[in-house]
Coordinates of C-alpha atoms and ligand atoms in Angstrom, one line a residue:
M1 CA 19.3 -0.7 22.4
K2 CA 21.9 -0.7 19.8
Q3 CA 23.3 2.5 18.5
S4 CA 22.3 3.3 15.0
S5 CA 24.8 4.5 12.4
P6 CA 24.6 8.2 11.5
R7 CA 22.0 8.7 8.8
S8 CA 22.3 10.3 5.5
L9 CA 19.1 12.4 4.8
F10 CA 17.1 13.0 1.7
A11 CA 18.9 15.4 -0.6
T12 CA 15.9 17.2 -2.2
R13 CA 12.2 17.8 -1.5
L14 CA 11.3 16.2 -4.7
G15 CA 13.1 13.1 -3.5
V16 CA 11.0 13.1 -0.4
I17 CA 7.7 13.3 -2.4
A18 CA 8.9 10.8 -4.9
T19 CA 9.8 8.3 -2.2
T20 CA 6.7 8.6 -0.1
V21 CA 4.5 8.6 -3.3
G22 CA 6.6 5.7 -4.5
S23 CA 5.6 3.8 -1.4
A24 CA 2.0 4.8 -1.5
V25 CA 1.3 4.3 -5.2
G26 CA 1.3 0.7 -6.1
L27 CA -0.9 -2.3 -6.5
G28 CA -3.1 -0.8 -3.7
N29 CA -4.3 1.8 -6.2
I30 CA -4.5 -0.1 -9.4
W31 CA -5.3 -3.7 -8.2
R32 CA -6.7 -3.5 -4.7
F33 CA -8.8 -0.3 -5.0
P34 CA -10.9 -1.4 -8.0
Y35 CA -11.5 -4.9 -6.6
E36 CA -12.4 -3.6 -3.1
A37 CA -14.7 -1.0 -4.6
G38 CA -16.2 -3.6 -6.9
V39 CA -16.9 -6.0 -4.0
H40 CA -18.3 -3.2 -1.8
G41 CA -20.7 -1.6 -4.1
G42 CA -18.6 1.0 -5.9
S43 CA -19.8 4.6 -5.1
A44 CA -20.5 3.9 -1.4
F45 CA -17.0 2.6 -1.0
L46 CA -15.4 5.5 -2.9
I47 CA -17.2 8.1 -0.7
L48 CA -16.1 6.5 2.5
Y49 CA -12.6 5.9 1.3
I50 CA -12.1 9.6 0.5
A51 CA -13.6 10.5 3.8
F52 CA -11.2 8.2 5.6
I53 CA -8.2 9.6 3.7
L54 CA -9.1 13.1 4.8
I55 CA -10.2 12.4 8.4
L56 CA -7.7 9.7 9.3
G57 CA -5.2 9.3 6.5
V58 CA -3.7 12.7 6.4
P59 CA -3.5 13.2 10.2
V60 CA -2.1 9.8 10.9
L61 CA 0.4 10.3 8.1
C62 CA 1.5 13.6 9.8
A63 CA 1.8 11.7 13.1
E64 CA 4.1 9.1 11.5
F65 CA 6.1 11.9 9.8
A66 CA 6.4 13.9 13.1
L67 CA 7.6 10.9 15.1
G68 CA 10.1 9.7 12.4
R69 CA 11.5 13.2 11.6
S70 CA 11.9 14.2 15.3
T71 CA 13.6 10.9 16.4
H72 CA 15.5 9.9 13.2
R73 CA 14.8 6.3 14.2
G74 CA 13.0 3.3 12.6
V75 CA 9.6 2.3 13.9
F76 CA 10.8 0.3 17.0
G77 CA 13.4 2.8 18.0
A78 CA 11.2 5.9 17.5
F79 CA 8.8 4.8 20.3
S80 CA 11.7 3.9 22.6
A81 CA 13.5 7.2 21.9
I82 CA 10.6 9.1 23.4
R83 CA 9.6 6.5 26.0
P84 CA 12.6 4.3 26.7
R85 CA 11.9 0.8 28.0
S86 CA 8.1 1.3 28.1
R87 CA 5.6 -1.1 26.6
W88 CA 5.1 1.3 23.7
R89 CA 8.0 -0.2 21.9
W90 CA 5.8 -3.3 21.3
S91 CA 3.8 -1.1 18.9
G92 CA 6.9 -1.1 16.8
L93 CA 6.9 -4.8 16.7
I94 CA 3.2 -5.0 15.6
A95 CA 4.2 -2.7 12.8
V96 CA 7.1 -4.9 11.7
V97 CA 4.8 -8.0 11.7
S98 CA 2.2 -6.3 9.6
S99 CA 4.7 -5.1 7.0
L100 CA 6.0 -8.6 6.7
M101 CA 2.5 -10.0 6.2
I102 CA 1.8 -7.4 3.6
L103 CA 5.1 -8.0 1.9
S104 CA 4.2 -11.7 1.6
F105 CA 0.8 -11.5 -0.2
Y106 CA 1.7 -8.3 -2.1
S107 CA 4.7 -10.1 -3.7
V108 CA 2.3 -12.8 -5.0
V109 CA 0.3 -10.2 -6.9
A110 CA 3.5 -8.5 -8.0
G111 CA 4.5 -11.9 -9.4
W112 CA 1.3 -12.0 -11.4
T113 CA 2.3 -8.7 -13.0
L114 CA 5.6 -10.2 -14.1
E115 CA 3.8 -13.2 -15.7
Y116 CA 1.5 -10.8 -17.6
F117 CA 4.4 -8.7 -18.6
I118 CA 6.3 -11.7 -20.1
V119 CA 3.1 -13.1 -21.8
S120 CA 2.4 -9.7 -23.3
V121 CA 5.9 -9.3 -24.6
K122 CA 5.6 -12.7 -26.3
G123 CA 2.3 -11.6 -27.8
G124 CA 0.4 -14.3 -26.0
L125 CA -2.5 -12.1 -25.0
S126 CA -3.3 -10.4 -28.3
S127 CA -5.2 -13.1 -30.1
L128 CA -7.3 -14.2 -27.2
S129 CA -11.1 -13.6 -26.8
D130 CA -12.5 -12.3 -23.5
S131 CA -13.4 -15.8 -22.3
E132 CA -10.0 -17.1 -23.3
L133 CA -8.4 -14.3 -21.2
H134 CA -10.6 -15.4 -18.3
S135 CA -9.5 -19.0 -18.5
L136 CA -5.9 -18.0 -19.1
F137 CA -5.8 -16.3 -15.7
S138 CA -7.7 -19.2 -14.0
S139 CA -5.3 -21.8 -15.3
F140 CA -2.2 -19.7 -14.6
I141 CA -3.2 -19.1 -11.0
V142 CA -3.7 -22.8 -10.1
G143 CA -0.2 -23.9 -11.3
W144 CA 3.2 -23.5 -9.8
R145 CA 4.3 -20.5 -11.9
P146 CA 2.8 -18.0 -9.4
V147 CA 5.1 -19.4 -6.7
G148 CA 8.1 -19.1 -9.1
W149 CA 7.2 -15.5 -9.9
T150 CA 6.7 -14.6 -6.2
I151 CA 10.2 -15.8 -5.5
V152 CA 11.7 -14.0 -8.5
F153 CA 10.0 -10.8 -7.4
L154 CA 11.2 -11.1 -3.8
L155 CA 14.8 -11.8 -5.1
I156 CA 14.7 -8.6 -7.2
N157 CA 13.4 -6.8 -4.1
Y158 CA 16.3 -8.3 -2.1
F159 CA 18.9 -6.8 -4.5
V160 CA 17.4 -3.3 -4.5
T161 CA 16.7 -3.2 -0.7
A162 CA 20.1 -4.6 0.2
R163 CA 21.7 -1.6 -1.5
G164 CA 19.9 1.0 0.7
V165 CA 16.8 3.0 0.1
Q166 CA 17.6 6.5 -0.9
K167 CA 19.5 6.0 -4.1
G168 CA 17.4 3.3 -5.5
V169 CA 13.9 4.5 -4.6
E170 CA 14.5 8.1 -5.0
R171 CA 15.7 7.8 -8.6
L172 CA 13.3 5.2 -9.7
S173 CA 10.3 7.0 -8.3
N174 CA 11.3 10.3 -9.8
I175 CA 10.9 8.8 -13.3
L176 CA 8.3 6.2 -12.6
T177 CA 5.5 8.1 -10.9
P178 CA 5.0 10.7 -13.7
M179 CA 5.2 8.0 -16.4
L180 CA 2.6 5.8 -14.7
F181 CA 0.4 8.8 -14.3
I182 CA 0.5 9.7 -18.0
L183 CA -0.1 6.1 -19.0
I184 CA -3.1 5.8 -16.7
I185 CA -4.7 9.0 -18.1
A186 CA -4.2 7.7 -21.7
F187 CA -6.0 4.4 -20.8
C188 CA -8.7 6.3 -18.9
I189 CA -9.5 8.3 -22.0
N190 CA -9.8 5.1 -24.0
S191 CA -12.1 3.5 -21.4
L192 CA -14.4 6.6 -21.4
L193 CA -15.0 5.9 -25.1
L194 CA -16.3 2.4 -24.4
P195 CA -20.0 1.6 -24.7
G196 CA -20.3 0.7 -21.0
A197 CA -18.6 3.9 -19.9
S198 CA -21.7 5.5 -18.4
E199 CA -22.7 2.4 -16.5
G200 CA -19.2 2.1 -15.2
L201 CA -19.0 5.7 -14.1
A202 CA -22.4 5.5 -12.5
F203 CA -21.3 2.5 -10.5
L204 CA -18.2 4.4 -9.3
F205 CA -19.6 7.9 -8.8
H206 CA -23.4 7.7 -8.3
P207 CA -23.8 8.1 -4.6
D208 CA -25.9 5.3 -3.1
F209 CA -25.9 5.5 0.6
S210 CA -28.1 2.5 1.0
K211 CA -25.1 0.3 0.1
I212 CA -23.2 1.4 3.2
T213 CA -22.9 -1.5 5.6
P214 CA -20.4 -2.2 8.4
S215 CA -18.3 -4.4 6.1
V216 CA -18.1 -1.6 3.5
V217 CA -17.0 0.9 6.2
I218 CA -14.2 -1.4 7.5
G219 CA -13.1 -2.2 4.0
A220 CA -12.9 1.5 3.1
M221 CA -10.9 2.3 6.2
G222 CA -8.6 -0.6 5.6
Q223 CA -8.1 0.5 2.0
A224 CA -7.3 4.1 3.1
F225 CA -4.6 2.8 5.5
F226 CA -3.3 0.3 2.9
S227 CA -3.1 2.8 0.1
L228 CA -1.3 5.4 2.1
S229 CA 1.1 2.8 3.5
L230 CA -0.1 3.8 7.0
G231 CA 0.0 2.0 10.3
S232 CA 2.9 -0.3 9.7
G233 CA 5.7 2.2 10.3
V234 CA 6.7 2.4 6.7
M235 CA 6.1 6.2 6.4
L236 CA 7.6 6.7 9.8
T237 CA 10.8 4.9 8.8
Y238 CA 11.0 7.0 5.6
S239 CA 10.5 10.2 7.5
S240 CA 13.4 9.4 9.8
Y241 CA 15.5 10.4 6.7
F242 CA 13.7 13.8 6.4
T243 CA 15.7 16.9 7.2
D244 CA 14.4 19.4 9.7
H245 CA 13.2 21.6 6.8
T246 CA 11.0 19.0 5.2
P247 CA 7.4 20.4 5.6
I248 CA 5.4 17.7 7.2
V249 CA 1.8 18.8 6.6
R250 CA 2.4 19.8 3.0
S251 CA 4.3 16.6 2.2
A252 CA 1.4 14.5 3.7
M253 CA -1.2 16.4 1.7
I254 CA 0.7 16.0 -1.6
T255 CA 1.2 12.3 -1.0
A256 CA -2.4 11.7 -0.1
S257 CA -3.7 13.7 -3.0
L258 CA -1.6 12.0 -5.6
D259 CA -2.3 8.6 -4.2
T260 CA -6.1 9.2 -4.1
L261 CA -6.0 10.6 -7.6
I262 CA -4.3 7.5 -9.0
A263 CA -6.8 5.2 -7.2
I264 CA -9.8 7.1 -8.7
L265 CA -8.2 7.1 -12.2
S266 CA -7.8 3.3 -11.9
G267 CA -11.5 3.1 -11.1
I268 CA -12.2 5.2 -14.2
L269 CA -10.0 2.9 -16.2
I270 CA -11.5 -0.4 -15.0
F271 CA -15.2 0.0 -14.4
P272 CA -16.3 1.1 -17.9
A273 CA -14.5 -2.0 -19.2
V274 CA -16.1 -4.2 -16.6
F275 CA -19.5 -3.2 -17.7
T276 CA -18.6 -3.2 -21.4
Y277 CA -17.2 -6.7 -21.4
G278 CA -19.7 -8.2 -19.0
V279 CA -17.4 -9.1 -16.1
S280 CA -18.8 -9.0 -12.6
P281 CA -17.4 -6.0 -10.7
A282 CA -17.4 -8.2 -7.5
E283 CA -14.9 -10.6 -9.0
G284 CA -12.3 -10.0 -6.2
P285 CA -8.5 -10.1 -6.4
T286 CA -8.4 -11.4 -10.0
L287 CA -10.6 -8.6 -11.4
V288 CA -7.8 -6.4 -12.8
F289 CA -5.9 -9.2 -14.4
E290 CA -9.0 -10.4 -16.4
V291 CA -10.3 -7.0 -17.4
L292 CA -7.2 -5.0 -18.3
P293 CA -6.0 -7.4 -21.0
S294 CA -9.4 -7.1 -22.7
I295 CA -8.9 -3.4 -22.9
F296 CA -5.4 -3.6 -24.3
N297 CA -6.4 -6.2 -26.8
R298 CA -8.8 -3.8 -28.5
L299 CA -6.2 -1.0 -28.9
P300 CA -4.0 -0.7 -31.9
G301 CA -0.6 -2.1 -30.9
G302 CA -2.3 -3.7 -27.8
M303 CA 0.7 -5.9 -27.1
I304 CA 3.0 -2.9 -26.6
W305 CA 0.5 -1.2 -24.3
S306 CA -0.1 -4.2 -22.1
A307 CA 3.7 -4.9 -21.9
L308 CA 4.3 -1.3 -20.9
F309 CA 1.5 -1.3 -18.4
F310 CA 2.4 -4.5 -16.6
F311 CA 6.0 -3.4 -16.5
M312 CA 5.1 -0.1 -14.9
L313 CA 2.9 -2.0 -12.5
F314 CA 5.8 -4.2 -11.6
L315 CA 8.1 -1.2 -10.9
A316 CA 5.4 0.5 -8.9
S317 CA 5.0 -2.6 -6.8
L318 CA 8.8 -2.7 -6.3
T319 CA 8.9 0.8 -4.9
S320 CA 6.1 -0.2 -2.5
T321 CA 7.6 -3.5 -1.4
M322 CA 11.0 -1.8 -0.9
S323 CA 9.3 0.4 1.7
M324 CA 7.7 -2.7 3.5
S325 CA 11.0 -4.5 3.6
E326 CA 12.8 -1.4 4.7
C327 CA 10.6 -1.3 7.9
A328 CA 11.7 -4.8 8.9
V329 CA 15.3 -4.3 7.8
T330 CA 15.7 -1.1 9.8
Y331 CA 14.4 -3.0 12.8
F332 CA 16.9 -5.8 12.5
V333 CA 19.8 -3.4 11.8
E334 CA 19.0 -0.9 14.5
E335 CA 17.7 -3.1 17.3
K336 CA 19.3 -6.4 16.6
G337 CA 22.7 -5.1 15.4
M338 CA 22.5 -7.2 12.1
R339 CA 24.3 -6.1 9.0
R340 CA 22.1 -4.7 6.3
K341 CA 22.7 -7.6 3.9
S342 CA 21.8 -10.2 6.5
A343 CA 18.9 -8.2 7.7
T344 CA 17.5 -8.0 4.2
A345 CA 18.2 -11.7 3.6
L346 CA 16.2 -12.6 6.7
T347 CA 13.3 -10.4 5.8
I348 CA 13.1 -11.8 2.3
A349 CA 13.4 -15.4 3.5
V350 CA 10.4 -14.9 5.8
A351 CA 8.5 -13.4 2.9
V352 CA 9.4 -16.2 0.6
V353 CA 8.0 -18.8 3.0
F354 CA 4.7 -16.9 3.6
G355 CA 4.5 -15.7 0.1
T356 CA 4.7 -19.3 -1.2
L357 CA 1.8 -20.2 1.1
C358 CA -0.2 -17.2 -0.2
A359 CA 0.6 -18.1 -3.8
L360 CA -0.6 -21.6 -3.3
S361 CA -3.8 -20.6 -1.6
F362 CA -5.4 -20.4 -5.1
S363 CA -4.3 -23.9 -6.0
S364 CA -2.9 -26.7 -3.8
L365 CA -4.0 -25.0 -0.6
S366 CA -7.3 -23.6 -1.9
G367 CA -9.3 -26.4 -0.2
L368 CA -7.7 -25.8 3.2
T369 CA -10.0 -26.1 6.1
L370 CA -9.0 -25.5 9.7
P371 CA -10.6 -26.6 13.0
F372 CA -12.8 -23.8 14.4
V373 CA -12.2 -21.6 11.4
G374 CA -13.7 -23.7 8.5
S375 CA -12.6 -23.1 4.9
F376 CA -9.6 -20.9 4.9
N377 CA -7.7 -19.0 2.2
I378 CA -4.2 -17.9 3.4
F379 CA -4.0 -15.1 0.9
N380 CA -7.3 -13.5 1.9
F381 CA -6.5 -14.0 5.5
F382 CA -3.1 -12.1 5.2
D383 CA -4.8 -9.4 3.1
Y384 CA -7.8 -9.0 5.4
T385 CA -6.0 -9.2 8.8
S386 CA -3.1 -7.0 8.0
S387 CA -5.1 -4.3 6.1
N388 CA -8.4 -4.2 8.0
I389 CA -7.1 -5.0 11.5
L390 CA -3.3 -4.6 12.1
L391 CA -2.9 -1.3 10.1
P392 CA -5.8 0.5 11.8
V393 CA -4.5 -0.8 15.2
G394 CA -1.1 0.6 14.3
G395 CA -2.9 3.8 13.4
I396 CA -4.5 4.0 16.8
L397 CA -1.2 3.4 18.5
V398 CA 0.8 6.0 16.6
S399 CA -2.0 8.5 17.0
V400 CA -2.3 8.1 20.7
F401 CA 1.4 8.1 21.1
V402 CA 2.1 11.2 19.1
G403 CA -1.1 13.0 20.3
R404 CA -0.7 12.2 24.0
I405 CA 2.8 11.0 24.9
M406 CA 5.0 13.2 22.7
S407 CA 5.2 16.6 24.1
R408 CA 2.7 19.0 22.7
S409 CA 5.2 21.8 22.0
Q410 CA 7.4 19.4 20.1
L411 CA 4.4 18.2 18.0
T412 CA 3.4 21.7 17.3
K413 CA 6.9 22.5 16.2
Q414 CA 7.0 19.5 13.9
L415 CA 3.7 20.3 12.3
S416 CA 4.3 24.0 11.8
A417 CA 6.0 25.1 8.6
R418 CA 7.8 27.9 10.4
P419 CA 9.0 26.9 13.9
S420 CA 8.5 30.5 15.3
G421 CA 5.3 32.4 15.3
A422 CA 1.7 31.2 16.0
P423 CA 0.9 27.6 15.2
S424 CA -0.8 27.0 11.9
I425 CA -4.3 25.7 11.6
A426 CA -3.1 22.2 10.8
A427 CA -0.9 22.3 13.9
R428 CA -4.0 23.0 16.0
I429 CA -6.5 20.6 14.3
I430 CA -4.2 17.6 13.9
P431 CA -3.4 17.0 17.6
F432 CA -7.1 17.0 18.4
I433 CA -7.8 14.4 15.7
L434 CA -4.9 12.3 16.9
C435 CA -6.0 12.4 20.6
W436 CA -9.7 11.9 20.1
V437 CA -11.1 11.4 16.6
A438 CA -8.8 8.7 15.3
P439 CA -8.7 6.4 18.3
V440 CA -12.4 6.7 19.0
L441 CA -13.5 6.4 15.3
I442 CA -11.3 3.4 14.6
T443 CA -12.5 1.6 17.8
I444 CA -16.1 2.2 17.0
I445 CA -15.7 0.8 13.5
F446 CA -14.1 -2.3 15.0
L447 CA -16.8 -2.8 17.6
V448 CA -19.6 -2.4 15.0
N449 CA -17.9 -5.0 12.8
L450 CA -17.8 -7.5 15.7
Ligands
LIG501 N1 0.6 1.7 -0.3 C1 1.1 0.7 -1.2 C2 0.1 0.5 -2.3 O1 -0.9 1.1 -2.4 C3 1.3 -0.6 -0.5 C4 2.2 -0.4 0.7 C5 3.5 -0.1 0.7 C6 1.8 -0.7 2.0 N2 3.9 -0.1 2.0 C7 2.9 -0.4 2.8 C8 0.6 -1.0 2.6 C9 2.8 -0.5 4.2 C10 0.5 -1.1 4.0 C11 1.6 -0.9 4.8 O2 0.3 -0.4 -3.1

């Protein structure tokens, strides 16, 4: 085990919230949530998603925070700090692999936002009809430009990550998150005035329990993990920069609430438009890119709105991908003794290779068939495997480790706002959820899906 350099910690509490929210809020809220909800029947998905955020999301987030803050180590080192040389450290490696997989496909979508930003600035969207917007995306995605944008995005990510997290993310997120929030609310109001608003809202909010199937359940659980950046050690790594006074439970609740709020607002923004412009809600990953430009086009000064929106989405993606690369970079620096620049270069190089394959899975590689597997889309494989399998597995591992292996008195101390005095309610409930509810629930959901 290599010795890590002394860490500088977060300067302010606002910085902590801005950074964790910066990681949590991203394409997962604005792009992935609406398309997953659309594919999985809307309201049923939303109910389960919120339930998973409350039952699993907040407790697992607290577990990651407790482990990171108490050890001040990255995801691999945190497990070894408490259980040196045990098999537990491999949990850290699973986390590093899943963050690299997510970084790869996520950068492809972030690349799409760059293309749409540039096209918007050039005014290329404003004169198009809805069907022309649809074919614009379809023809863009089958060319080589998505590969180029993926690489451009990853290079930008390289330059920011190589300079270190705190300064970059903390400052960027402080400004960005409130701006994104205001912009989304303005667009929501506009969407609510569309003729398809009531149909869209009914799709999202009218509870229809008959639509709940095993695949909806696993999708909603995966989305809860993805959206809160859980199960891949990202939040754990960030919390290793917390001071001993950063309140864990409160920070987790604020992060989860803001994240969920932005996801729901994105649903309110998208679904009225989906029903107004006659797009299928179950369109999949391309949904947002075909629907949002239609909304912007009908607004006065649509070009400015769409340029602004896609630029914000690009920045929001950047604060999320910085957290994913940070997880791998910290591993290479702390455990392999690499210099930060080389570690970042290695991480980005891996993501460029896999990101290119993901970007091509809508064009040259779209007809890929594999022995035993059949037709195979690399992008969907990366998305599904990492979010719906690796992240929940990471969630089980961190829950069991923090709930059962870390000493209970230390956990209680981490979870309590004031170290002295009786443990708070959260400090009593959360260990129970970590020991029993989270591992059992996630395992059952896996078994039912098999
Ligand atoms: N939560 C981010 C989003 O919603 C994505 C993200 C960042 C992520 N870091 C992660 C997802 C780590 C899974 C694991 O866009």
